[in-house]
mmCIF file of C-alpha atoms in Angstrom:
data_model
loop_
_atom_site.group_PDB
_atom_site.id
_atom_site.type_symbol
_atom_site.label_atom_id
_atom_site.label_comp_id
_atom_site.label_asym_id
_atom_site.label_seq_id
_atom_site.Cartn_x
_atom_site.Cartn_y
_atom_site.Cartn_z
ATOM 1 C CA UNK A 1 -100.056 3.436 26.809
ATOM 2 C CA UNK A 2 -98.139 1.447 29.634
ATOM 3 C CA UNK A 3 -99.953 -1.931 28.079
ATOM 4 C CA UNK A 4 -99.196 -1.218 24.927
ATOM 5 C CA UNK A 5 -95.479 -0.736 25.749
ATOM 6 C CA UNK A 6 -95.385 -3.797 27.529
ATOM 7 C CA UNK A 7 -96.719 -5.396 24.430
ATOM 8 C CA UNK A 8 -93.918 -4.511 22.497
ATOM 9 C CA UNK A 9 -91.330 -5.290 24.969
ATOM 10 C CA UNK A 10 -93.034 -8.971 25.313
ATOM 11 C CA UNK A 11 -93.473 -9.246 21.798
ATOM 12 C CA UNK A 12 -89.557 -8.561 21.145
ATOM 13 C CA UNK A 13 -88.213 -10.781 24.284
ATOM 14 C CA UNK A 14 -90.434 -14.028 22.417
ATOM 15 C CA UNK A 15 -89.091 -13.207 19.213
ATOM 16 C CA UNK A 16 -85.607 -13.142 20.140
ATOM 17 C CA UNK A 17 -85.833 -15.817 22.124
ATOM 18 C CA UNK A 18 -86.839 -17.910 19.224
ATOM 19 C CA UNK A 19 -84.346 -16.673 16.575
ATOM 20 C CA UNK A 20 -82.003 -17.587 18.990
ATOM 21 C CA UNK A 21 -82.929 -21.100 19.098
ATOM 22 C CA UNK A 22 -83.308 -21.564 15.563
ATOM 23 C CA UNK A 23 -79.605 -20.111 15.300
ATOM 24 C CA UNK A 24 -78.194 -22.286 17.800
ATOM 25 C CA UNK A 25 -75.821 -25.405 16.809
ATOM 26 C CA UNK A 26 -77.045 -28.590 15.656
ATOM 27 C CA UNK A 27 -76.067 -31.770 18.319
ATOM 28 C CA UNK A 28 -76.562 -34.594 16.682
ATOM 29 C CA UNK A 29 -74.730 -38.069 16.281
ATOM 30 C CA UNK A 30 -72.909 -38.559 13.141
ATOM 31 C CA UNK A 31 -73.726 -41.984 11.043
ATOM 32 C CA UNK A 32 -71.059 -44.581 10.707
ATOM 33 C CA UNK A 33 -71.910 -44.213 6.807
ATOM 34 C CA UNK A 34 -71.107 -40.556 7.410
ATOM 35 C CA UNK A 35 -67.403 -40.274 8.566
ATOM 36 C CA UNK A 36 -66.206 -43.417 7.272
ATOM 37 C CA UNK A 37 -63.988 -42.685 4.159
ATOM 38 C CA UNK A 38 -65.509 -43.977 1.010
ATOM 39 C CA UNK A 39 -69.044 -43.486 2.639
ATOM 40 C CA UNK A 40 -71.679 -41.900 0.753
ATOM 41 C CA UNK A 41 -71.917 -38.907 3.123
ATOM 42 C CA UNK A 42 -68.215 -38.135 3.696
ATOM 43 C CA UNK A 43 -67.397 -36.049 1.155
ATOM 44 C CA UNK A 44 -69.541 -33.644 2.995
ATOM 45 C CA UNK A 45 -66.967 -33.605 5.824
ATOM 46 C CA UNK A 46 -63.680 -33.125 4.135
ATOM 47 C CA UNK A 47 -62.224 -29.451 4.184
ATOM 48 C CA UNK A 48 -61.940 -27.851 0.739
ATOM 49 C CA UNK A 49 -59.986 -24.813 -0.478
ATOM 50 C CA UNK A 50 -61.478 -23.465 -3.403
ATOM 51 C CA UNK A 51 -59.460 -23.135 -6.889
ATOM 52 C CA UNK A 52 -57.386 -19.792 -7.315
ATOM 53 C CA UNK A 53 -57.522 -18.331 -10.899
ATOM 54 C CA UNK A 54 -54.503 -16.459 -12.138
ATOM 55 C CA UNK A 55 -53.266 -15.129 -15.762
ATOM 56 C CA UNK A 56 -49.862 -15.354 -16.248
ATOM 57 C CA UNK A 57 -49.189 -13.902 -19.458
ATOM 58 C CA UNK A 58 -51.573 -15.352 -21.488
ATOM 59 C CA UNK A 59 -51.828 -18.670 -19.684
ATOM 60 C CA UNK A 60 -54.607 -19.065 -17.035
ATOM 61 C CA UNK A 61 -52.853 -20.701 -13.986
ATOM 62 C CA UNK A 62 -55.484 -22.380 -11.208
ATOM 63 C CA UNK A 63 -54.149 -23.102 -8.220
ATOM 64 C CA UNK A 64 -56.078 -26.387 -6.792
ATOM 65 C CA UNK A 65 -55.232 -27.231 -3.330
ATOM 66 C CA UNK A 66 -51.669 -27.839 -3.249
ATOM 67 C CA UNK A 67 -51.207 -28.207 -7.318
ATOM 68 C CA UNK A 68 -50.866 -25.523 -10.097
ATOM 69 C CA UNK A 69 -52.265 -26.329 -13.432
ATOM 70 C CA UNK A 70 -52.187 -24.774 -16.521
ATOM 71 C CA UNK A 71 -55.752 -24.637 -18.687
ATOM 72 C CA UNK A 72 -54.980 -25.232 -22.093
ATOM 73 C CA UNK A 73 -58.191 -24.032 -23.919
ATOM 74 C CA UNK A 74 -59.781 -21.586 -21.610
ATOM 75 C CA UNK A 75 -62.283 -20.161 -24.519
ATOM 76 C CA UNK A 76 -63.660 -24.382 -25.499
ATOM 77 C CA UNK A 77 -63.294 -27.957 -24.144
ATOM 78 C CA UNK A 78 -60.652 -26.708 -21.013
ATOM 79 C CA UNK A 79 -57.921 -29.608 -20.063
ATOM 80 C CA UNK A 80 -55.392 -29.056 -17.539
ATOM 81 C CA UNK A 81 -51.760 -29.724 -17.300
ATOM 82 C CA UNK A 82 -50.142 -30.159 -14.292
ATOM 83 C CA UNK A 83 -47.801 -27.376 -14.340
ATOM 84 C CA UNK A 84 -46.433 -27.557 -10.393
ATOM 85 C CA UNK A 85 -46.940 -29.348 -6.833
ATOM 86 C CA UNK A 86 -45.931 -27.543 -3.170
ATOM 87 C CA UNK A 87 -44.690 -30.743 -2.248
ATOM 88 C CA UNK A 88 -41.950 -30.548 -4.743
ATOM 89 C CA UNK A 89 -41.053 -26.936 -3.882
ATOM 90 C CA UNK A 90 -41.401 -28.039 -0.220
ATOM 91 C CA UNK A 91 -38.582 -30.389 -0.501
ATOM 92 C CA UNK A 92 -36.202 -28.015 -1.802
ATOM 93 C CA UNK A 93 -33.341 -27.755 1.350
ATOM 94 C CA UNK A 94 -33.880 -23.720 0.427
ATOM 95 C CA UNK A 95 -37.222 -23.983 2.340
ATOM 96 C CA UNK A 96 -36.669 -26.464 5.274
ATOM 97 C CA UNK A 97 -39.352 -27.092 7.042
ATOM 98 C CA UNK A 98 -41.528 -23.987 5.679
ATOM 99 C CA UNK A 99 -44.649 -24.781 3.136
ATOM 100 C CA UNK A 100 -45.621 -22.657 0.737
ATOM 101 C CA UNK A 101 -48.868 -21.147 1.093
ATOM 102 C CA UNK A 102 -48.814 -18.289 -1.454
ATOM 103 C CA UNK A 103 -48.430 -18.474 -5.142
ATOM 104 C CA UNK A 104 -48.400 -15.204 -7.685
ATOM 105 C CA UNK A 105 -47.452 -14.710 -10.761
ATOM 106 C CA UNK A 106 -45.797 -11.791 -12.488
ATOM 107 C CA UNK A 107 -45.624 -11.204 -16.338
ATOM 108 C CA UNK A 108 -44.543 -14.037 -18.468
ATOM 109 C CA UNK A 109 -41.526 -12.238 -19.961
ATOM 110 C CA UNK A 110 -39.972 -11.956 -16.495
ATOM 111 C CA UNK A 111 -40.197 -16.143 -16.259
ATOM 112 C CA UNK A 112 -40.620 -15.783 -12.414
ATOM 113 C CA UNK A 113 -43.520 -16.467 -9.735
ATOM 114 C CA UNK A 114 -43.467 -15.832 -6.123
ATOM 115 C CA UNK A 115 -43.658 -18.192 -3.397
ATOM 116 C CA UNK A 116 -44.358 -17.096 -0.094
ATOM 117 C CA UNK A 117 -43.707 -19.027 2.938
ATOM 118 C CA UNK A 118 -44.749 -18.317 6.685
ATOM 119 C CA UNK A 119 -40.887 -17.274 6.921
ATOM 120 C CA UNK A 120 -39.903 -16.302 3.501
ATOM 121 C CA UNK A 121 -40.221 -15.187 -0.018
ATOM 122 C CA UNK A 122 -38.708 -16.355 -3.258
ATOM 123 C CA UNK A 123 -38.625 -16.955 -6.873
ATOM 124 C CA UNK A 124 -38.942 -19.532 -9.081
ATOM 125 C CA UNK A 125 -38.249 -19.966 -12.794
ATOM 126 C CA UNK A 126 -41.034 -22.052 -14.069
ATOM 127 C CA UNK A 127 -38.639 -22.946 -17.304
ATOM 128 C CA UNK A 128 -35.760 -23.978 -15.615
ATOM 129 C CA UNK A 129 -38.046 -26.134 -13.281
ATOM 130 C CA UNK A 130 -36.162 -23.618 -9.825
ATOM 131 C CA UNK A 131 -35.706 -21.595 -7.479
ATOM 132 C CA UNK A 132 -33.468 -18.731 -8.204
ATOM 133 C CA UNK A 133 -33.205 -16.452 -5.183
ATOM 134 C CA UNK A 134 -34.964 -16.939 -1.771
ATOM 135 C CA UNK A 135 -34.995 -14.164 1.580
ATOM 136 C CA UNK A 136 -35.651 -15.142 4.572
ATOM 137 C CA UNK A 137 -37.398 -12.869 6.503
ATOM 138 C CA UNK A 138 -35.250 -10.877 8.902
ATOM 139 C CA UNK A 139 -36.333 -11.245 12.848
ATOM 140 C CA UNK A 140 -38.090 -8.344 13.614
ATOM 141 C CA UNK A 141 -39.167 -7.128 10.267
ATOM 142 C CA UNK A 142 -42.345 -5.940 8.984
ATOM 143 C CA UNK A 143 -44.164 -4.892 5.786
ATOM 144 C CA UNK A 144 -41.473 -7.447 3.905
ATOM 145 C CA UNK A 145 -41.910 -6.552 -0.393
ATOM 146 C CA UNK A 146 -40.169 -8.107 -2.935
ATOM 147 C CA UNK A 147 -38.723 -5.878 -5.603
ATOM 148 C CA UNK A 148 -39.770 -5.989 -9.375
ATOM 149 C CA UNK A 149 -36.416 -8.150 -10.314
ATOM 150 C CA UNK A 150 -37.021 -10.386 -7.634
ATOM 151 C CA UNK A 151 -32.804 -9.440 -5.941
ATOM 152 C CA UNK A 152 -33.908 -7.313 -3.153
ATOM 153 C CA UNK A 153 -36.322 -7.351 -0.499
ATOM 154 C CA UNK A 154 -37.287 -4.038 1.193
ATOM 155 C CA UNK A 155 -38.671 -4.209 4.825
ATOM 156 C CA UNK A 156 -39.014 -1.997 7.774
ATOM 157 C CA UNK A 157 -38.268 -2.430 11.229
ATOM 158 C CA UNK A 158 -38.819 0.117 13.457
ATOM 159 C CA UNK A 159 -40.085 2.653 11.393
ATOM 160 C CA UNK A 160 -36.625 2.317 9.175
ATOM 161 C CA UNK A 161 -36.604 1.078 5.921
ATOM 162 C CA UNK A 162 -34.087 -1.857 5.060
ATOM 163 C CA UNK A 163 -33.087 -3.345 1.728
ATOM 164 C CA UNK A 164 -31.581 -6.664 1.922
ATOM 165 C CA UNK A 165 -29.995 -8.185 -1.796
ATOM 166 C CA UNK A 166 -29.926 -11.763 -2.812
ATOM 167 C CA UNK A 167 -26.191 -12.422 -0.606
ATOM 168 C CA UNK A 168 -27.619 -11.207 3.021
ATOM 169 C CA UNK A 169 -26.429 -7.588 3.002
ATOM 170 C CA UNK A 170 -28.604 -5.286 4.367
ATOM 171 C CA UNK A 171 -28.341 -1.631 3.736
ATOM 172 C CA UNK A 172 -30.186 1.236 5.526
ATOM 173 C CA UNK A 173 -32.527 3.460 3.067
ATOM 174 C CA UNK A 174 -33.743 5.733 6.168
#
């Protein structure tokens, strides 16, 4: 029984031991053909994010990197329309140095979407081609949501709940 035992316990150590080197890293030199732009192996090396698919009233909205199109025929032969670029919301002096790296959209009648921003939240009015109201995120605040209408912002800090409008006030809820 003993020899069988140690069998087993042999058995599992070689096993693992090979799964484990099977699993480990790949070192190997990279090709000049390979990391040189242009090369036929470098597109294999390039970080992608991978498209974002969002309705917005009717309209399906894909979100490509840093660009928002609009799909004009969905249901047959699909063509996009550049709709909106980060960069250009970037550049507005309400965001500073911030980038946006969240995009949602709410129902078409309310002609809004919401930008989030490592520091900040806001809306923009995808007719007008702006920004209508943007909140910084108080210091010390957590659990920051955005009302319905897009005027307040309702965050906690410290277990209290805050609601701060669209001119800096902040009033205490509890």
């Amino acid at each position: 029984m003993t020899s069988f035992r140690g069998s087993i316990i042999l058995l599992f150590i070689t096993l693992t031991s090979f799964s484990t080197k099977s699993a480990a890293q790949e070192n190997r030199n990279f090709t000049l053909e390979e990391l040189i732009p242009g090369g036929n192996d470098y597109f294999r090396f390039i970080p992608r994010i991978s498209a974002s698919y969002q309705w917005y009233g009717n309209r399906l909205m894909v979100t490509e990197n840093d660009t928002v199109w609009e799909v004009i025929n969905p249901t047959g032969r699909n063509s996009k329309k550049m709709w909106l670029t980060f960069d250009d919301l970037s550049s507005d002096s309400l965001f500073g140095e911030q980038k946006v790296i969240r995009l949602a959209f709410q129902e078409e009648e309310r002609d809004a979407a919401i930008l989030t921003t490592s520091n900040g939240v806001a809306t923009f009015n995808p007719k007008k081609k702006k920004i209508e109201t943007f909140f910084n995120f108080p210091e010390k605040s957590d659990n920051q949501t955005l009302s319905p209408s897009g005027r307040h912002l309702a965050f906690t800090e410290s277990n209290n709940l805050y609601l701060l409008d669209s001119e800096g006030k902040v009033s205490t809820v509890t």
